CSV table of C-alpha atoms in Angstrom, one decimal:
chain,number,residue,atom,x,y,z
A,10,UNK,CA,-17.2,-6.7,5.2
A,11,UNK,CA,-20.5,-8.6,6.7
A,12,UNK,CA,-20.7,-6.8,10.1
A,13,UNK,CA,-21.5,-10.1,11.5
A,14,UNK,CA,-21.9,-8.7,15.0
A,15,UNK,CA,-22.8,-11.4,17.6
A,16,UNK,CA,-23.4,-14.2,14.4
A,17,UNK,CA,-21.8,-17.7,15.1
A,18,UNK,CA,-18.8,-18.1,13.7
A,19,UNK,CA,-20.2,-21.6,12.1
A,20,UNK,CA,-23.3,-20.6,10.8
A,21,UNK,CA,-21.5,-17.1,9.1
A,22,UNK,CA,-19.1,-19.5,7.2
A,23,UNK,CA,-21.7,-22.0,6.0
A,24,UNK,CA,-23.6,-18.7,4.7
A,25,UNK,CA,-19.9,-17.5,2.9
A,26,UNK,CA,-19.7,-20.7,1.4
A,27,UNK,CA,-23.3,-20.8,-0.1
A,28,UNK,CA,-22.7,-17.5,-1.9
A,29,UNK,CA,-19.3,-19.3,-3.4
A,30,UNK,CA,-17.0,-17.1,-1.0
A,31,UNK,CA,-14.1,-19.1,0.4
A,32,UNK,CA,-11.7,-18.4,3.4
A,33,UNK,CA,-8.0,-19.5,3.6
A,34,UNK,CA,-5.5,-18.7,6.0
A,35,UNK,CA,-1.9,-18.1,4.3
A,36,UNK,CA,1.4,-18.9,6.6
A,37,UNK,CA,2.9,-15.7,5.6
A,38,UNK,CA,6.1,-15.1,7.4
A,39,UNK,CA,6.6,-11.5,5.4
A,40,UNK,CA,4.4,-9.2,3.0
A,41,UNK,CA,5.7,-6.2,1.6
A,42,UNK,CA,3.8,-3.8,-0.5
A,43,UNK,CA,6.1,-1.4,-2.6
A,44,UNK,CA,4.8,2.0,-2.8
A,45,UNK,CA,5.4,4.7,-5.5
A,46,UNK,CA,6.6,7.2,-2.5
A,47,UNK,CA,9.5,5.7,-2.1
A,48,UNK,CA,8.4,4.5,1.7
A,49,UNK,CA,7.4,0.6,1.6
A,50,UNK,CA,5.4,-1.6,4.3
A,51,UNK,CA,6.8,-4.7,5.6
A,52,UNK,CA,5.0,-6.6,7.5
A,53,UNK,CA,6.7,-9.2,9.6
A,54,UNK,CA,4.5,-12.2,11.3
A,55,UNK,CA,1.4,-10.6,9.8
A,56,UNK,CA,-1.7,-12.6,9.5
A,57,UNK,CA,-3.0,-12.8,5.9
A,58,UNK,CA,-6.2,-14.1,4.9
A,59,UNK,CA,-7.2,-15.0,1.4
A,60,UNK,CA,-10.8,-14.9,0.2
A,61,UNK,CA,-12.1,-16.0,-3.2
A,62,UNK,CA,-15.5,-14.5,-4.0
A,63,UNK,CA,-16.3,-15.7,-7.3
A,64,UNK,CA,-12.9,-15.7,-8.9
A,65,UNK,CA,-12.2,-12.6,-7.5
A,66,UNK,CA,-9.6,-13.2,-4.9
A,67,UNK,CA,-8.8,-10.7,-2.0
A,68,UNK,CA,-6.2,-10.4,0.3
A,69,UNK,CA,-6.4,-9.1,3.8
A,70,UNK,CA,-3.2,-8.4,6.0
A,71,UNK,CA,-3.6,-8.1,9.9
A,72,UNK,CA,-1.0,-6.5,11.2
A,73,UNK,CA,1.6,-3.4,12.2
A,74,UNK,CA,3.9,-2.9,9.3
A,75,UNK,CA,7.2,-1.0,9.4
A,76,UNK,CA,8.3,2.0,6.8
A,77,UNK,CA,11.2,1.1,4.6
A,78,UNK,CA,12.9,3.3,2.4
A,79,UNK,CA,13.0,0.4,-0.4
A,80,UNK,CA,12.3,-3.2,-0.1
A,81,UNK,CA,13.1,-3.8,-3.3
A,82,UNK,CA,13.5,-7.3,-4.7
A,83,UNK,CA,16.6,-7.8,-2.4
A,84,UNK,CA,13.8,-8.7,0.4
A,85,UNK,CA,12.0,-11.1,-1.5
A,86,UNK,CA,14.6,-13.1,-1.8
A,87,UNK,CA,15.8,-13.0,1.7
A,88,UNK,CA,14.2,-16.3,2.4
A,89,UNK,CA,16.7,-18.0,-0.4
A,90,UNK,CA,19.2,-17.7,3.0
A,91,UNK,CA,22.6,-17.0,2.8
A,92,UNK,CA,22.4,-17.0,-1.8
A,93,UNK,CA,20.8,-14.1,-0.9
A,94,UNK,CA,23.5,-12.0,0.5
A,95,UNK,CA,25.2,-12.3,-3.0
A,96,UNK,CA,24.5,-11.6,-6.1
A,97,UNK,CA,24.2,-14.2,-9.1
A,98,UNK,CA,26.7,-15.3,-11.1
A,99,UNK,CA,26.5,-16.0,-14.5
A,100,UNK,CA,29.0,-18.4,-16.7
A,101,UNK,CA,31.4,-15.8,-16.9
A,102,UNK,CA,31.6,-14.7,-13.7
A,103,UNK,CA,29.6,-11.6,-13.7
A,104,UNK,CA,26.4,-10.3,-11.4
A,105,UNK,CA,23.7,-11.7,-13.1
A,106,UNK,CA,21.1,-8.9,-13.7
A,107,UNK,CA,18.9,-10.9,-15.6
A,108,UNK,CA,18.5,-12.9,-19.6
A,109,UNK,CA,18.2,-11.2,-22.7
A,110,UNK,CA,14.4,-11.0,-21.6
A,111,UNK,CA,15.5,-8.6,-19.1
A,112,UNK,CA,14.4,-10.7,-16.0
A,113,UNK,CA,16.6,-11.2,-13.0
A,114,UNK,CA,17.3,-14.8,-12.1
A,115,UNK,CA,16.3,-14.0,-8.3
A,116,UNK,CA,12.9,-13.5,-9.7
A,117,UNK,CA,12.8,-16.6,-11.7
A,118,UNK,CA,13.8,-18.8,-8.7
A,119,UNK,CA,11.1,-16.8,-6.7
A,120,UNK,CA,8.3,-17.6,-9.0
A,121,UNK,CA,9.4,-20.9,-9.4
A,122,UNK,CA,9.5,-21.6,-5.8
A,123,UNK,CA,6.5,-19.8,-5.0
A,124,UNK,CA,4.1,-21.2,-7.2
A,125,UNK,CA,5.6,-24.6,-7.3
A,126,UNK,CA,6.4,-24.7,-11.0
A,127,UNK,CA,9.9,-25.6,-13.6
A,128,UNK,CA,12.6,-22.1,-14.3
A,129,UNK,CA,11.3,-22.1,-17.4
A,130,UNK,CA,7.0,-21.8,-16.6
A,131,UNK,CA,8.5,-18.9,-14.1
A,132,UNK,CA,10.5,-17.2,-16.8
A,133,UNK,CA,7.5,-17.2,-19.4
A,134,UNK,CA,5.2,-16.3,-16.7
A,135,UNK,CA,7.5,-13.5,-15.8
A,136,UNK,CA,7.7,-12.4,-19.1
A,137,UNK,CA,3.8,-12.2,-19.5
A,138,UNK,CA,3.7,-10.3,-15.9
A,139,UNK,CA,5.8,-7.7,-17.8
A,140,UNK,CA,8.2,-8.5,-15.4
A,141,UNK,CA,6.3,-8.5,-11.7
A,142,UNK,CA,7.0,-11.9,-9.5
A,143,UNK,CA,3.6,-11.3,-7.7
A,144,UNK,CA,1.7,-11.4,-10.6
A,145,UNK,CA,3.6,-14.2,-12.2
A,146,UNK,CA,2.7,-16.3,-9.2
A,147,UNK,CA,-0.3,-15.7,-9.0
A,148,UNK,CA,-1.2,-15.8,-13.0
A,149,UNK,CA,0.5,-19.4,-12.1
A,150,UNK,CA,-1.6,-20.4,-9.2
């Protein structure tokens, strides 16, 4: 973005921060960007840098992803461990495919988790996401 060819790494971050951009390195063990084709990217051990310009934030991901058929929300939850392998139960006994709202309970606890906030924040957020964990979290962060 600033072809800062040869520039000191110090000086090009004291000029990022005086035009209000900041840097942050995520610990992101796993991205996964769905796709409409069908064929999603997973990207294990990527490195993932977040930049707020402004409060406009952008994401960059550095790395080689693989093709999956469909990542689906089953791989979001993988890091729930072995919860994850199941589905959720409900009072009766049943798979739990979501409320009355519509919204699965694996993407309630994800939300939750996530952004750090109560079931219930992650539900409403959900339901103002029209139903999309990535945007819930980060409407919540």
């Amino acid at each position: 973005m600033f072809g800062g060819g040869g520039m000191n790494p110090r000086k090009m971050k004291q000029m990022m921060k005086q035009m209000g951009i900041d840097v942050e390195e995520l610990d992101a063990e796993r991205v996964v960007i769905e796709t409409t084709d069908g064929d999603d990217l997973v990207f294990d051990g990527a490195q993932v840098t977040k930049m707020d310009a402004q409060g406009q934030e952008t994401y960059q991901i550095v790395g080689s992803p693989d093709a999956v058929a469909d990542a689906g929300a089953g791989g979001a939850t993988a890091v729930e461990g072995d919860e994850a392998d199941e589905p959720a139960l409900d009072d009766a006994g049943d798979a739990d495919d979501g409320g009355e709202d519509g919204i699965p309970e694996e993407d309630v606890k994800l939300v939750a988790q996530q952004a750090g906030v109560s079931k219930e924040a992650a539900r409403e957020a959900l339901e103002a996401a029209n139903g999309e964990p990535a945007r819930a979290i980060s409407d919540l962060q």
